[in-house]
XYZ file of C-alpha atoms in Angstrom:
347
model
C 24.985 82.523 -103.937
C 24.191 79.148 -102.254
C 20.609 77.918 -102.630
C 20.235 77.863 -98.848
C 22.434 80.605 -97.365
C 21.426 79.827 -93.784
C 22.319 76.153 -94.093
C 25.607 77.064 -95.833
C 26.590 79.434 -93.028
C 25.862 76.860 -90.300
C 27.765 74.115 -92.135
C 30.764 76.358 -92.828
C 30.868 77.592 -89.241
C 30.649 74.041 -87.912
C 33.514 72.861 -90.144
C 35.700 75.793 -89.112
C 34.906 75.145 -85.452
C 35.915 71.499 -85.861
C 39.183 72.551 -87.499
C 39.859 75.009 -84.661
C 39.167 72.348 -82.000
C 41.535 69.903 -83.763
C 44.298 72.540 -83.924
C 43.849 73.375 -80.245
C 44.007 69.693 -79.275
C 47.164 69.207 -81.369
C 48.776 72.252 -79.769
C 47.896 71.011 -76.271
C 49.371 67.581 -77.049
C 52.602 69.110 -78.380
C 52.853 71.380 -75.339
C 52.558 68.407 -72.975
C 55.379 66.680 -74.872
C 57.603 69.703 -74.349
C 56.883 69.630 -70.625
C 57.865 65.953 -70.161
C 61.006 65.902 -67.933
C 62.312 62.541 -69.112
C 64.933 62.335 -71.855
C 63.400 61.521 -75.233
C 65.296 59.472 -77.793
C 65.174 61.118 -81.187
C 66.278 59.248 -84.273
C 68.977 61.347 -85.933
C 70.200 61.128 -89.470
C 73.714 59.666 -89.699
C 74.985 62.776 -91.494
C 73.840 65.192 -88.773
C 76.520 67.730 -87.937
C 78.001 67.577 -84.433
C 77.398 71.311 -84.044
C 74.505 73.392 -85.383
C 76.679 76.495 -85.785
C 79.147 74.517 -87.903
C 76.220 73.249 -89.974
C 75.256 76.845 -90.703
C 78.837 77.734 -91.649
C 78.919 74.917 -94.216
C 75.515 76.038 -95.498
C 76.684 79.634 -95.982
C 79.948 78.648 -97.708
C 78.290 77.985 -101.072
C 80.759 77.290 -103.933
C 78.716 79.411 -106.339
C 80.362 82.411 -104.635
C 84.070 83.183 -104.784
C 85.908 81.869 -101.741
C 86.643 85.362 -100.417
C 82.959 86.250 -100.711
C 81.923 83.029 -98.951
C 84.286 83.742 -96.085
C 83.392 87.426 -95.734
C 79.633 86.841 -95.853
C 79.808 83.986 -93.350
C 81.969 86.016 -90.976
C 79.452 88.854 -91.127
C 76.348 86.671 -90.859
C 77.479 84.036 -88.366
C 80.941 84.837 -87.085
C 80.085 87.831 -84.956
C 82.570 90.080 -86.786
C 81.786 93.619 -87.868
C 82.387 94.876 -91.391
C 85.355 96.864 -90.045
C 86.912 93.741 -88.503
C 86.367 91.716 -91.676
C 87.890 94.483 -93.812
C 90.924 94.515 -91.538
C 91.292 90.749 -91.877
C 91.246 91.051 -95.685
C 93.517 94.129 -95.683
C 90.970 96.314 -97.500
C 89.088 99.500 -96.633
C 85.706 99.230 -94.915
C 83.702 100.635 -97.890
C 85.370 98.087 -100.193
C 84.377 95.209 -97.924
C 80.858 96.594 -97.523
C 80.463 96.582 -101.301
C 81.749 93.015 -101.514
C 79.162 91.909 -98.981
C 76.391 93.692 -100.863
C 77.468 92.098 -104.170
C 77.572 88.636 -102.576
C 74.034 89.049 -101.222
C 72.808 90.258 -104.610
C 74.349 87.267 -106.343
C 72.670 84.887 -103.900
C 69.315 86.520 -104.618
C 69.751 86.772 -108.396
C 71.077 83.234 -108.844
C 68.563 81.717 -106.454
C 71.326 80.006 -104.483
C 69.560 77.593 -102.115
C 70.169 77.923 -98.386
C 70.428 74.243 -97.484
C 72.841 71.940 -95.721
C 75.167 70.239 -98.244
C 75.239 66.421 -98.366
C 78.316 64.629 -97.067
C 79.957 64.153 -100.463
C 79.964 67.926 -101.069
C 81.552 68.904 -97.752
C 85.164 68.741 -99.067
C 84.275 71.313 -101.766
C 83.395 73.795 -99.017
C 86.132 72.896 -96.548
C 88.670 75.558 -97.614
C 86.178 78.367 -97.005
C 84.993 76.856 -93.713
C 88.572 76.537 -92.455
C 89.210 80.175 -93.400
C 86.088 81.278 -91.523
C 87.089 79.450 -88.348
C 90.683 80.674 -88.631
C 89.678 84.327 -89.029
C 87.190 84.159 -86.146
C 89.976 82.774 -83.964
C 92.496 85.318 -85.200
C 90.186 88.237 -84.442
C 89.518 86.922 -80.938
C 93.152 86.075 -80.240
C 94.570 89.343 -81.535
C 92.029 91.461 -79.688
C 92.062 92.352 -75.984
C 90.631 89.822 -73.486
C 87.187 91.394 -73.909
C 86.841 89.470 -77.208
C 87.851 86.089 -75.778
C 84.466 84.675 -76.758
C 85.482 84.728 -80.431
C 88.545 82.551 -79.836
C 86.476 80.191 -77.673
C 83.856 79.942 -80.424
C 86.531 79.152 -83.019
C 87.972 76.408 -80.820
C 84.514 74.892 -80.394
C 83.987 74.940 -84.160
C 87.457 73.441 -84.675
C 86.679 70.521 -82.368
C 83.353 69.967 -84.132
C 85.170 69.969 -87.489
C 87.537 67.253 -86.249
C 84.543 65.179 -85.206
C 82.825 65.732 -88.554
C 85.872 65.180 -90.815
C 88.431 63.142 -88.820
C 90.446 62.112 -91.893
C 91.198 65.645 -93.115
C 94.719 66.659 -92.013
C 94.094 70.390 -92.435
C 91.217 70.164 -89.953
C 93.576 68.708 -87.337
C 96.213 71.259 -88.311
C 93.856 74.188 -87.751
C 92.758 72.868 -84.359
C 96.376 72.241 -83.341
C 97.404 75.758 -84.330
C 94.530 77.341 -82.404
C 95.160 75.243 -79.284
C 98.878 76.037 -79.240
C 98.341 79.770 -79.628
C 95.419 79.946 -77.216
C 97.482 78.104 -74.571
C 99.534 81.303 -74.190
C 96.506 83.577 -73.737
C 96.968 84.207 -69.992
C 100.518 85.428 -70.595
C 99.787 87.759 -73.528
C 98.526 90.652 -71.421
C 99.832 92.041 -68.143
C 97.868 94.853 -66.475
C 96.148 95.496 -69.787
C 99.414 95.794 -71.697
C 100.456 93.495 -74.541
C 103.378 91.180 -73.722
C 105.460 89.873 -76.638
C 106.301 86.171 -76.880
C 109.917 86.520 -75.782
C 108.832 88.351 -72.608
C 105.923 86.104 -71.620
C 105.825 84.202 -68.320
C 105.873 80.568 -69.426
C 104.457 79.425 -66.092
C 101.159 81.012 -67.183
C 100.938 78.880 -70.315
C 98.353 76.083 -70.326
C 100.444 72.882 -70.411
C 97.434 70.613 -70.977
C 96.302 72.665 -73.954
C 99.807 72.628 -75.411
C 99.814 68.829 -75.102
C 96.427 68.664 -76.834
C 97.746 70.901 -79.607
C 100.802 68.718 -80.117
C 98.581 65.614 -80.243
C 96.396 67.226 -82.910
C 99.501 68.148 -84.898
C 100.787 64.568 -84.628
C 97.461 63.340 -86.014
C 97.666 65.806 -88.924
C 101.199 64.650 -89.752
C 100.153 60.998 -89.488
C 97.537 61.776 -92.150
C 100.394 63.129 -94.321
C 99.230 66.697 -93.940
C 101.462 69.290 -95.602
C 98.995 72.117 -96.082
C 99.172 75.671 -94.723
C 97.302 75.001 -91.475
C 99.507 72.013 -90.658
C 102.614 74.143 -91.336
C 101.254 76.935 -89.114
C 100.630 74.394 -86.360
C 104.203 73.127 -86.685
C 105.481 76.704 -86.349
C 103.299 77.264 -83.283
C 104.653 74.056 -81.729
C 108.237 75.236 -82.243
C 107.402 78.573 -80.625
C 106.445 76.871 -77.349
C 109.715 74.908 -77.252
C 112.479 76.120 -74.976
C 114.808 77.013 -76.555
C 113.117 77.788 -79.843
C 114.652 76.409 -83.032
C 114.766 79.741 -84.865
C 116.342 78.502 -88.136
C 113.678 75.784 -88.376
C 110.915 78.331 -87.714
C 112.316 80.540 -90.487
C 112.465 77.557 -92.855
C 108.840 76.615 -92.120
C 107.727 80.183 -92.756
C 109.461 79.906 -96.110
C 107.369 76.827 -96.888
C 104.214 78.584 -95.697
C 104.974 81.568 -97.917
C 105.390 79.211 -100.868
C 102.031 77.540 -100.152
C 100.036 80.733 -99.603
C 101.827 83.347 -101.737
C 100.791 85.806 -99.022
C 102.707 89.031 -98.296
C 101.522 88.838 -94.669
C 103.124 85.415 -94.321
C 106.247 86.804 -95.976
C 106.316 89.515 -93.299
C 106.191 86.836 -90.609
C 109.025 85.063 -92.404
C 111.027 88.297 -92.285
C 110.629 88.405 -88.499
C 111.733 84.777 -88.199
C 114.699 85.353 -90.519
C 115.714 88.397 -88.462
C 115.653 86.314 -85.287
C 117.663 83.519 -86.883
C 120.072 85.425 -89.128
C 120.102 89.046 -87.962
C 117.991 92.206 -88.496
C 119.554 93.149 -91.836
C 118.455 89.869 -93.416
C 114.934 90.447 -92.151
C 114.856 94.071 -93.276
C 115.762 93.105 -96.829
C 112.604 90.984 -96.976
C 110.412 93.655 -95.354
C 111.520 96.345 -97.808
C 110.339 94.209 -100.741
C 106.751 93.908 -99.480
C 103.836 95.949 -100.833
C 101.927 96.403 -97.574
C 102.020 100.173 -97.239
C 98.811 100.395 -95.163
C 99.542 97.430 -92.879
C 100.665 98.663 -89.485
C 102.514 95.427 -88.651
C 104.871 96.035 -91.562
C 105.874 99.454 -90.235
C 106.099 98.183 -86.641
C 108.347 95.338 -87.784
C 110.440 97.680 -89.866
C 110.787 100.056 -86.915
C 112.026 97.237 -84.670
C 114.578 96.005 -87.214
C 115.837 99.529 -87.884
C 116.156 100.098 -84.130
C 118.281 96.976 -83.800
C 120.470 98.198 -86.648
C 121.027 101.526 -84.892
C 119.118 103.534 -87.525
C 117.206 105.508 -84.905
C 115.724 108.247 -87.077
C 114.407 105.746 -89.637
C 113.068 103.561 -86.829
C 111.251 106.536 -85.338
C 109.598 107.309 -88.687
C 108.519 103.686 -89.083
C 106.970 103.570 -85.606
C 105.098 106.809 -86.267
C 103.695 105.356 -89.476
C 102.595 102.238 -87.590
C 100.914 104.390 -84.947
C 98.943 106.217 -87.625
C 97.531 102.902 -88.882
C 97.019 100.841 -85.716
C 93.488 100.200 -84.394
C 94.030 98.210 -81.205
C 94.647 100.243 -78.032
C 97.059 97.739 -76.453
C 99.152 97.622 -79.625
C 99.069 101.436 -79.808
C 100.470 101.693 -76.286
C 103.208 99.188 -77.133
C 104.234 101.238 -80.168
C 104.196 104.422 -78.107
C 106.535 102.814 -75.575
C 108.885 101.742 -78.353
C 108.864 105.243 -79.800
C 109.484 106.798 -76.389
C 112.467 104.488 -75.856
C 114.054 105.956 -78.979
C 113.855 109.503 -77.604
C 112.950 112.651 -79.465
C 116.237 112.989 -81.318
C 118.797 110.660 -82.735
C 121.130 109.907 -85.603
């Protein structure tokens, strides 16, 4: 108890009132600064990222987590993808991906992983995961109907920011080149809501300026001696917009990409390229070796190759299996048309 309670109360009240007046004055001064219409020069640190969203992606891709966990968690937190979409990208069931996300969050909490922007010298350690994040955001937006165009646009913006941040990394240029070359064909990929395959697309709808920008980015990646998977994918995309397409060269590049990634999905793409270059039987031999039983593209590809070989009944079964697994409505309608073309009976 103070010796003079009355004096203590007055003094305490006065001090608190002074503090309140100072806070109010500071707030008023800050508010006036926000209302000033003139541009204000702010001194920025030299390592500031060219894009705040990209800064957050690098922050989330912490090397203490496995790369797959980094990518999945960042896609869920920042990429705008649902757990279902992320699971599809990783070729796993939704509950499996949900558990992975939960485990990643628990590890962050238990290990006390700091949520901070990495310094410049640590950026290369996180680049592989960041590239995968941007790639999968683009792939989800590009593969989906036009209603998800914002995802592809976001990935392109992040790709351009990456080039600005790390101009000497060939894989960064390769990723941007690949995205530009694919996105240049966007207007031709759908007609009246229906999916149009590459061979049937109206080339006059392709964005020539974007194709040129993609080729320039690829040239820069090659000048930097890039030979990684994104550079190879960009080279394949560049060959696909040539007329005529060099099919044997595309098949050869897919072989190199399969070697670099050891991915069965890439091997499936190689099978398609081999079928185009060397005939459906050669492609089917590759497809039948792949362990992708729940991947609808495998069964759709197999159905197309079997159709070309005249094995109608087997083709019909393959298309039905693809239909049971497909999620996208436009792709479902395409498969239904293919199945209808085969008729209800056959050899």
